[in-house]
C-alpha cells in the first residue's frame, strides 16, 4: 500500500503542478489568438489520409486540463482513505490514473481521431471502475450497460468523422473548422454537428442515453460521485 499511496496520487498532483505552470505561461504570453500545437509524429499515414499524433493547447483545453488534474488529484487523495481496506487497492489506483491519462488525451488532442482515443479510453476506464467489484453480477451488468450505451454515442462520433473526411479531407481541428466554416448552414455541416451531438449525448448521459449513469453507482463512490461527474460527463460538454 505505501508505494501505491504515494505514486497513485503523486503523479496526478505533479500533473496539476505542470498544468498550473502551463496556465501561468499562457497568461504571461501575448494574447493567445492561435492554439499552441505540438506534433509528436505521424500516427496513421494511409495514402492521402494522414493523422498526426498532435496535442493542442488553447483556452478551452487549458481550463479542462486544470479541472481534470485539480479535481482528479483531490479524488485520488480522498481515495487513499476510502479504499485503504479494499483488496483491489493497487488495481483501483491503476484504473484511476489511467482514467486521468485518457481524459488528458481527450482534451489535449489536436484532431478528432486523437480526441477519439481519449474518448474510448475513458469509456474503457469507466467500464473497469463501474464493474470494479466484479464478484457481484449486478456490478458486472452495470459496467456492461455503461459500455454498450456509450458505444451508441461513439457510433455518432465515428459517422461525424467519416462525413468530415469525405467532405473536406481534414480531421485536425484547425484545418477542418477552417474548411467547414464557409459551408455553415449546409446539410452536411448540420449532419456532422448532429452526429457529434449524438456522441455528446452518450458520454454526458443525456436523454435518451442517460440510462447508464444511475447504474454507474455500482462502482466505488469516489468514481461514481466525482470522476464521472467532474471529468467523464464533462467530455460531452467539451466536445
PDB file of C-alpha atoms in Angstrom:
ATOM      1  CA  UNK A   1       0.000   0.000   0.000  1.00  0.00           C
ATOM      2  CA  UNK A   2       2.586   2.688   0.908  1.00  0.00           C
ATOM      3  CA  UNK A   3       4.133   2.840  -2.591  1.00  0.00           C
ATOM      4  CA  UNK A   4       0.680   2.902  -4.251  1.00  0.00           C
ATOM      5  CA  UNK A   5      -0.484   5.607  -1.833  1.00  0.00           C
ATOM      6  CA  UNK A   6       2.466   7.799  -2.826  1.00  0.00           C
ATOM      7  CA  UNK A   7       2.727   7.094  -6.571  1.00  0.00           C
ATOM      8  CA  UNK A   8      -1.024   6.981  -7.372  1.00  0.00           C
ATOM      9  CA  UNK A   9      -1.988  10.458  -6.108  1.00  0.00           C
ATOM     10  CA  UNK A  10       1.588  11.798  -6.574  1.00  0.00           C
ATOM     11  CA  UNK A  11       1.599  11.601 -10.371  1.00  0.00           C
ATOM     12  CA  UNK A  12      -1.743  13.429 -10.586  1.00  0.00           C
ATOM     13  CA  UNK A  13      -0.580  16.116  -8.135  1.00  0.00           C
ATOM     14  CA  UNK A  14       2.554  16.533 -10.272  1.00  0.00           C
ATOM     15  CA  UNK A  15       0.339  16.827 -13.357  1.00  0.00           C
ATOM     16  CA  UNK A  16      -1.641  19.565 -11.612  1.00  0.00           C
ATOM     17  CA  UNK A  17       1.631  21.384 -10.902  1.00  0.00           C
ATOM     18  CA  UNK A  18       2.561  21.169 -14.600  1.00  0.00           C
ATOM     19  CA  UNK A  19      -0.935  22.386 -15.549  1.00  0.00           C
ATOM     20  CA  UNK A  20      -0.549  25.446 -13.287  1.00  0.00           C
ATOM     21  CA  UNK A  21       2.858  26.178 -14.849  1.00  0.00           C
ATOM     22  CA  UNK A  22       1.289  25.932 -18.335  1.00  0.00           C
ATOM     23  CA  UNK A  23      -1.533  28.244 -17.245  1.00  0.00           C
ATOM     24  CA  UNK A  24       0.971  30.800 -15.895  1.00  0.00           C
ATOM     25  CA  UNK A  25       2.919  30.615 -19.183  1.00  0.00           C
ATOM     26  CA  UNK A  26      -0.302  31.147 -21.120  1.00  0.00           C
ATOM     27  CA  UNK A  27      -1.180  34.203 -19.008  1.00  0.00           C
ATOM     28  CA  UNK A  28       2.286  35.738 -19.374  1.00  0.00           C
ATOM     29  CA  UNK A  29       2.341  35.213 -23.172  1.00  0.00           C
ATOM     30  CA  UNK A  30       0.867  37.711 -25.605  1.00  0.00           C
ATOM     31  CA  UNK A  31      -2.902  37.298 -26.153  1.00  0.00           C
ATOM     32  CA  UNK A  32      -3.320  33.732 -27.373  1.00  0.00           C
ATOM     33  CA  UNK A  33      -5.068  34.122 -30.736  1.00  0.00           C
ATOM     34  CA  UNK A  34      -3.979  30.809 -32.285  1.00  0.00           C
ATOM     35  CA  UNK A  35      -3.863  27.441 -30.467  1.00  0.00           C
ATOM     36  CA  UNK A  36      -0.454  26.072 -29.481  1.00  0.00           C
ATOM     37  CA  UNK A  37       0.069  22.743 -31.302  1.00  0.00           C
ATOM     38  CA  UNK A  38       2.819  20.164 -30.672  1.00  0.00           C
ATOM     39  CA  UNK A  39       3.242  17.234 -33.103  1.00  0.00           C
ATOM     40  CA  UNK A  40       4.977  14.065 -31.906  1.00  0.00           C
ATOM     41  CA  UNK A  41       4.883  12.233 -35.234  1.00  0.00           C
ATOM     42  CA  UNK A  42       2.619  10.606 -37.797  1.00  0.00           C
ATOM     43  CA  UNK A  43       0.107   8.134 -36.423  1.00  0.00           C
ATOM     44  CA  UNK A  44      -1.956   6.900 -39.378  1.00  0.00           C
ATOM     45  CA  UNK A  45      -0.405   7.667 -42.785  1.00  0.00           C
ATOM     46  CA  UNK A  46      -2.668   5.826 -45.244  1.00  0.00           C
ATOM     47  CA  UNK A  47      -2.443   7.337 -48.747  1.00  0.00           C
ATOM     48  CA  UNK A  48      -3.941  10.818 -48.602  1.00  0.00           C
ATOM     49  CA  UNK A  49      -5.342  10.069 -45.132  1.00  0.00           C
ATOM     50  CA  UNK A  50      -2.709  11.224 -42.626  1.00  0.00           C
ATOM     51  CA  UNK A  51      -3.387  11.693 -38.921  1.00  0.00           C
ATOM     52  CA  UNK A  52      -0.641  13.228 -36.805  1.00  0.00           C
ATOM     53  CA  UNK A  53      -0.246  12.425 -33.129  1.00  0.00           C
ATOM     54  CA  UNK A  54      -0.604  16.072 -32.087  1.00  0.00           C
ATOM     55  CA  UNK A  55      -1.660  17.882 -28.934  1.00  0.00           C
ATOM     56  CA  UNK A  56      -3.303  21.303 -28.985  1.00  0.00           C
ATOM     57  CA  UNK A  57      -3.491  23.802 -26.140  1.00  0.00           C
ATOM     58  CA  UNK A  58      -5.995  26.639 -26.229  1.00  0.00           C
ATOM     59  CA  UNK A  59      -8.131  28.446 -23.634  1.00  0.00           C
ATOM     60  CA  UNK A  60     -10.782  25.710 -23.514  1.00  0.00           C
ATOM     61  CA  UNK A  61      -8.386  22.759 -23.248  1.00  0.00           C
ATOM     62  CA  UNK A  62      -6.313  24.649 -20.643  1.00  0.00           C
ATOM     63  CA  UNK A  63      -9.407  25.086 -18.458  1.00  0.00           C
ATOM     64  CA  UNK A  64     -10.249  21.396 -18.830  1.00  0.00           C
ATOM     65  CA  UNK A  65      -6.666  20.307 -18.008  1.00  0.00           C
ATOM     66  CA  UNK A  66      -6.827  22.332 -14.762  1.00  0.00           C
ATOM     67  CA  UNK A  67     -10.182  20.766 -13.835  1.00  0.00           C
ATOM     68  CA  UNK A  68      -9.090  17.193 -14.678  1.00  0.00           C
ATOM     69  CA  UNK A  69      -5.756  17.330 -12.831  1.00  0.00           C
ATOM     70  CA  UNK A  70      -7.004  19.517  -9.943  1.00  0.00           C
ATOM     71  CA  UNK A  71     -10.218  17.634  -9.170  1.00  0.00           C
ATOM     72  CA  UNK A  72      -8.526  14.342 -10.118  1.00  0.00           C
ATOM     73  CA  UNK A  73      -5.787  14.942  -7.536  1.00  0.00           C
ATOM     74  CA  UNK A  74      -8.398  15.584  -4.807  1.00  0.00           C
ATOM     75  CA  UNK A  75     -10.268  12.388  -5.771  1.00  0.00           C
ATOM     76  CA  UNK A  76      -7.000  10.417  -5.567  1.00  0.00           C
ATOM     77  CA  UNK A  77      -6.196  11.859  -2.128  1.00  0.00           C
ATOM     78  CA  UNK A  78      -9.701  11.089  -0.832  1.00  0.00           C
ATOM     79  CA  UNK A  79      -9.452   7.547  -2.235  1.00  0.00           C
ATOM     80  CA  UNK A  80      -6.400   6.746  -0.080  1.00  0.00           C
ATOM     81  CA  UNK A  81      -8.614   6.690   2.996  1.00  0.00           C
ATOM     82  CA  UNK A  82     -11.787   5.494   1.309  1.00  0.00           C
ATOM     83  CA  UNK A  83     -10.257   2.417  -0.359  1.00  0.00           C
ATOM     84  CA  UNK A  84      -7.476   1.557   2.145  1.00  0.00           C
ATOM     85  CA  UNK A  85      -9.106  -1.685   3.328  1.00  0.00           C
ATOM     86  CA  UNK A  86     -10.022  -2.884  -0.168  1.00  0.00           C
ATOM     87  CA  UNK A  87      -8.247  -5.938  -1.589  1.00  0.00           C
ATOM     88  CA  UNK A  88      -8.026  -4.278  -5.024  1.00  0.00           C
ATOM     89  CA  UNK A  89      -6.386  -1.082  -3.717  1.00  0.00           C
ATOM     90  CA  UNK A  90      -3.468  -1.077  -6.208  1.00  0.00           C
ATOM     91  CA  UNK A  91      -5.728  -2.069  -9.126  1.00  0.00           C
ATOM     92  CA  UNK A  92      -8.102   0.777  -8.222  1.00  0.00           C
ATOM     93  CA  UNK A  93      -5.348   3.404  -8.374  1.00  0.00           C
ATOM     94  CA  UNK A  94      -4.034   1.975 -11.655  1.00  0.00           C
ATOM     95  CA  UNK A  95      -7.515   2.370 -13.207  1.00  0.00           C
ATOM     96  CA  UNK A  96      -7.900   5.866 -11.729  1.00  0.00           C
ATOM     97  CA  UNK A  97      -4.516   7.002 -13.078  1.00  0.00           C
ATOM     98  CA  UNK A  98      -5.375   5.556 -16.498  1.00  0.00           C
ATOM     99  CA  UNK A  99      -8.702   7.411 -16.397  1.00  0.00           C
ATOM    100  CA  UNK A 100      -6.967  10.767 -15.814  1.00  0.00           C
ATOM    101  CA  UNK A 101      -4.388   9.990 -18.539  1.00  0.00           C
ATOM    102  CA  UNK A 102      -7.058   9.225 -21.154  1.00  0.00           C
ATOM    103  CA  UNK A 103      -9.063  12.275 -20.084  1.00  0.00           C
ATOM    104  CA  UNK A 104      -5.983  14.447 -20.732  1.00  0.00           C
ATOM    105  CA  UNK A 105      -5.520  12.847 -24.173  1.00  0.00           C
ATOM    106  CA  UNK A 106      -9.192  13.637 -24.855  1.00  0.00           C
ATOM    107  CA  UNK A 107      -8.921  17.364 -24.076  1.00  0.00           C
ATOM    108  CA  UNK A 108      -5.400  17.875 -25.495  1.00  0.00           C
ATOM    109  CA  UNK A 109      -5.820  16.024 -28.814  1.00  0.00           C
ATOM    110  CA  UNK A 110      -5.394  18.369 -31.806  1.00  0.00           C
ATOM    111  CA  UNK A 111      -7.643  16.300 -34.098  1.00  0.00           C
ATOM    112  CA  UNK A 112     -10.857  14.310 -33.861  1.00  0.00           C
ATOM    113  CA  UNK A 113      -9.116  10.876 -34.114  1.00  0.00           C
ATOM    114  CA  UNK A 114      -6.702  11.735 -31.237  1.00  0.00           C
ATOM    115  CA  UNK A 115      -9.628  13.059 -29.180  1.00  0.00           C
ATOM    116  CA  UNK A 116     -11.424   9.789 -30.006  1.00  0.00           C
ATOM    117  CA  UNK A 117      -8.569   7.760 -28.483  1.00  0.00           C
ATOM    118  CA  UNK A 118      -9.098   9.576 -25.184  1.00  0.00           C
ATOM    119  CA  UNK A 119     -12.872   9.296 -25.656  1.00  0.00           C
ATOM    120  CA  UNK A 120     -12.660   5.500 -25.972  1.00  0.00           C
ATOM    121  CA  UNK A 121     -10.063   5.315 -23.191  1.00  0.00           C
ATOM    122  CA  UNK A 122     -12.305   6.962 -20.594  1.00  0.00           C
ATOM    123  CA  UNK A 123     -15.097   4.635 -21.733  1.00  0.00           C
ATOM    124  CA  UNK A 124     -12.833   1.655 -21.022  1.00  0.00           C
ATOM    125  CA  UNK A 125     -11.776   3.013 -17.605  1.00  0.00           C
ATOM    126  CA  UNK A 126     -15.389   3.776 -16.744  1.00  0.00           C
ATOM    127  CA  UNK A 127     -16.296   0.160 -17.568  1.00  0.00           C
ATOM    128  CA  UNK A 128     -13.412  -1.145 -15.422  1.00  0.00           C
ATOM    129  CA  UNK A 129     -14.288   1.081 -12.464  1.00  0.00           C
ATOM    130  CA  UNK A 130     -18.073   0.610 -12.533  1.00  0.00           C
ATOM    131  CA  UNK A 131     -17.516  -3.154 -12.532  1.00  0.00           C
ATOM    132  CA  UNK A 132     -14.639  -2.844 -10.033  1.00  0.00           C
ATOM    133  CA  UNK A 133     -16.226  -5.279  -7.559  1.00  0.00           C
ATOM    134  CA  UNK A 134     -16.801  -7.881 -10.283  1.00  0.00           C
ATOM    135  CA  UNK A 135     -17.584 -10.732  -7.892  1.00  0.00           C
ATOM    136  CA  UNK A 136     -21.211  -9.499  -7.835  1.00  0.00           C
ATOM    137  CA  UNK A 137     -23.209  -9.931 -11.040  1.00  0.00           C
ATOM    138  CA  UNK A 138     -25.095  -6.621 -10.585  1.00  0.00           C
ATOM    139  CA  UNK A 139     -21.803  -4.713 -10.763  1.00  0.00           C
ATOM    140  CA  UNK A 140     -20.707  -6.569 -13.906  1.00  0.00           C
ATOM    141  CA  UNK A 141     -24.064  -5.829 -15.574  1.00  0.00           C
ATOM    142  CA  UNK A 142     -23.807  -2.135 -14.638  1.00  0.00           C
ATOM    143  CA  UNK A 143     -20.351  -1.931 -16.227  1.00  0.00           C
ATOM    144  CA  UNK A 144     -21.544  -3.667 -19.399  1.00  0.00           C
ATOM    145  CA  UNK A 145     -24.579  -1.385 -19.626  1.00  0.00           C
ATOM    146  CA  UNK A 146     -22.384   1.736 -19.433  1.00  0.00           C
ATOM    147  CA  UNK A 147     -20.050   0.286 -22.071  1.00  0.00           C
ATOM    148  CA  UNK A 148     -22.833  -0.621 -24.533  1.00  0.00           C
ATOM    149  CA  UNK A 149     -24.777   2.651 -24.187  1.00  0.00           C
ATOM    150  CA  UNK A 150     -21.576   4.654 -24.736  1.00  0.00           C
ATOM    151  CA  UNK A 151     -20.925   2.682 -27.943  1.00  0.00           C
ATOM    152  CA  UNK A 152     -24.152   4.169 -29.370  1.00  0.00           C
ATOM    153  CA  UNK A 153     -22.736   7.660 -28.803  1.00  0.00           C
ATOM    154  CA  UNK A 154     -19.395   6.539 -30.283  1.00  0.00           C
ATOM    155  CA  UNK A 155     -21.189   5.425 -33.455  1.00  0.00           C
ATOM    156  CA  UNK A 156     -22.411   9.024 -33.909  1.00  0.00           C
ATOM    157  CA  UNK A 157     -18.888  10.372 -33.327  1.00  0.00           C
ATOM    158  CA  UNK A 158     -17.425   7.955 -35.927  1.00  0.00           C
ATOM    159  CA  UNK A 159     -20.053   8.816 -38.565  1.00  0.00           C
ATOM    160  CA  UNK A 160     -19.324  12.533 -37.993  1.00  0.00           C
ATOM    161  CA  UNK A 161     -15.604  11.889 -38.605  1.00  0.00           C
ATOM    162  CA  UNK A 162     -16.366   9.883 -41.777  1.00  0.00           C
ATOM    163  CA  UNK A 163     -18.567  12.731 -43.063  1.00  0.00           C
ATOM    164  CA  UNK A 164     -15.904  15.303 -42.212  1.00  0.00           C
ATOM    165  CA  UNK A 165     -13.187  13.402 -44.060  1.00  0.00           C
ATOM    166  CA  UNK A 166     -15.331  12.693 -47.124  1.00  0.00           C
ATOM    167  CA  UNK A 167     -16.322  16.388 -47.287  1.00  0.00           C
ATOM    168  CA  UNK A 168     -13.098  18.340 -46.597  1.00  0.00           C
ATOM    169  CA  UNK A 169     -10.330  15.681 -46.203  1.00  0.00           C
ATOM    170  CA  UNK A 170      -9.296  17.221 -42.883  1.00  0.00           C
ATOM    171  CA  UNK A 171      -9.714  15.876 -39.351  1.00  0.00           C
ATOM    172  CA  UNK A 172      -7.500  18.263 -37.366  1.00  0.00           C
ATOM    173  CA  UNK A 173      -9.491  20.946 -35.517  1.00  0.00           C
ATOM    174  CA  UNK A 174      -7.829  23.965 -37.146  1.00  0.00           C
ATOM    175  CA  UNK A 175      -7.966  22.629 -40.735  1.00  0.00           C
ATOM    176  CA  UNK A 176     -11.436  21.050 -40.512  1.00  0.00           C
ATOM    177  CA  UNK A 177     -13.046  24.111 -38.906  1.00  0.00           C
ATOM    178  CA  UNK A 178     -11.437  26.454 -41.451  1.00  0.00           C
ATOM    179  CA  UNK A 179     -12.690  24.278 -44.325  1.00  0.00           C
ATOM    180  CA  UNK A 180     -16.186  23.688 -42.903  1.00  0.00           C
ATOM    181  CA  UNK A 181     -16.705  27.321 -41.753  1.00  0.00           C
ATOM    182  CA  UNK A 182     -17.718  28.666 -45.209  1.00  0.00           C
ATOM    183  CA  UNK A 183     -20.164  25.735 -45.544  1.00  0.00           C
ATOM    184  CA  UNK A 184     -22.114  26.705 -42.411  1.00  0.00           C
ATOM    185  CA  UNK A 185     -25.835  26.091 -42.835  1.00  0.00           C
ATOM    186  CA  UNK A 186     -25.394  23.297 -45.388  1.00  0.00           C
ATOM    187  CA  UNK A 187     -26.942  19.865 -44.903  1.00  0.00           C
ATOM    188  CA  UNK A 188     -23.559  18.154 -44.489  1.00  0.00           C
ATOM    189  CA  UNK A 189     -22.408  20.518 -41.720  1.00  0.00           C
ATOM    190  CA  UNK A 190     -25.757  20.069 -39.945  1.00  0.00           C
ATOM    191  CA  UNK A 191     -25.347  16.277 -40.234  1.00  0.00           C
ATOM    192  CA  UNK A 192     -21.793  16.399 -38.828  1.00  0.00           C
ATOM    193  CA  UNK A 193     -22.988  18.569 -35.920  1.00  0.00           C
ATOM    194  CA  UNK A 194     -25.925  16.257 -35.137  1.00  0.00           C
ATOM    195  CA  UNK A 195     -23.798  13.091 -35.258  1.00  0.00           C
ATOM    196  CA  UNK A 196     -21.209  14.754 -32.972  1.00  0.00           C
ATOM    197  CA  UNK A 197     -24.101  15.718 -30.691  1.00  0.00           C
ATOM    198  CA  UNK A 198     -25.152  12.041 -30.561  1.00  0.00           C
ATOM    199  CA  UNK A 199     -21.643  11.356 -29.234  1.00  0.00           C
ATOM    200  CA  UNK A 200     -22.092  14.077 -26.602  1.00  0.00           C
ATOM    201  CA  UNK A 201     -25.498  12.679 -25.583  1.00  0.00           C
ATOM    202  CA  UNK A 202     -23.954   9.249 -24.947  1.00  0.00           C
ATOM    203  CA  UNK A 203     -20.936  10.477 -23.000  1.00  0.00           C
ATOM    204  CA  UNK A 204     -22.785  13.139 -20.980  1.00  0.00           C
ATOM    205  CA  UNK A 205     -25.660  10.749 -20.183  1.00  0.00           C
ATOM    206  CA  UNK A 206     -28.406  12.912 -21.670  1.00  0.00           C
ATOM    207  CA  UNK A 207     -31.880  11.595 -22.554  1.00  0.00           C
ATOM    208  CA  UNK A 208     -32.352   9.041 -24.120  1.00  0.00           C
ATOM    209  CA  UNK A 209     -28.808   7.703 -23.492  1.00  0.00           C
ATOM    210  CA  UNK A 210     -28.892   8.628 -19.791  1.00  0.00           C
ATOM    211  CA  UNK A 211     -29.695   5.082 -18.660  1.00  0.00           C
ATOM    212  CA  UNK A 212     -26.074   4.096 -17.906  1.00  0.00           C
ATOM    213  CA  UNK A 213     -25.385   6.808 -15.320  1.00  0.00           C
ATOM    214  CA  UNK A 214     -27.602   5.617 -12.393  1.00  0.00           C
ATOM    215  CA  UNK A 215     -26.004   2.159 -12.754  1.00  0.00           C
ATOM    216  CA  UNK A 216     -22.556   3.781 -12.514  1.00  0.00           C
ATOM    217  CA  UNK A 217     -23.184   3.935  -8.739  1.00  0.00           C
ATOM    218  CA  UNK A 218     -22.180   0.248  -8.651  1.00  0.00           C
ATOM    219  CA  UNK A 219     -18.528   1.361  -8.654  1.00  0.00           C
ATOM    220  CA  UNK A 220     -16.596   2.825  -5.713  1.00  0.00           C
ATOM    221  CA  UNK A 221     -18.147   6.115  -4.524  1.00  0.00           C
ATOM    222  CA  UNK A 222     -15.183   8.394  -5.444  1.00  0.00           C
ATOM    223  CA  UNK A 223     -15.579   7.166  -9.036  1.00  0.00           C
ATOM    224  CA  UNK A 224     -19.351   7.446  -9.326  1.00  0.00           C
ATOM    225  CA  UNK A 225     -19.666  10.692  -7.389  1.00  0.00           C
ATOM    226  CA  UNK A 226     -16.576  12.512  -8.594  1.00  0.00           C
ATOM    227  CA  UNK A 227     -14.753  11.059 -11.612  1.00  0.00           C
ATOM    228  CA  UNK A 228     -17.903  10.598 -13.701  1.00  0.00           C
ATOM    229  CA  UNK A 229     -19.358  13.935 -12.629  1.00  0.00           C
ATOM    230  CA  UNK A 230     -16.195  16.047 -12.810  1.00  0.00           C
ATOM    231  CA  UNK A 231     -14.462  14.655 -15.860  1.00  0.00           C
ATOM    232  CA  UNK A 232     -16.110  11.980 -17.987  1.00  0.00           C
ATOM    233  CA  UNK A 233     -19.590  13.519 -18.290  1.00  0.00           C
ATOM    234  CA  UNK A 234     -17.859  16.856 -18.947  1.00  0.00           C
ATOM    235  CA  UNK A 235     -16.195  15.279 -22.028  1.00  0.00           C
ATOM    236  CA  UNK A 236     -19.510  15.557 -23.868  1.00  0.00           C
ATOM    237  CA  UNK A 237     -19.722  19.232 -22.916  1.00  0.00           C
ATOM    238  CA  UNK A 238     -16.113  19.726 -24.073  1.00  0.00           C
ATOM    239  CA  UNK A 239     -16.839  18.181 -27.489  1.00  0.00           C
TER     240      UNK A 239
END
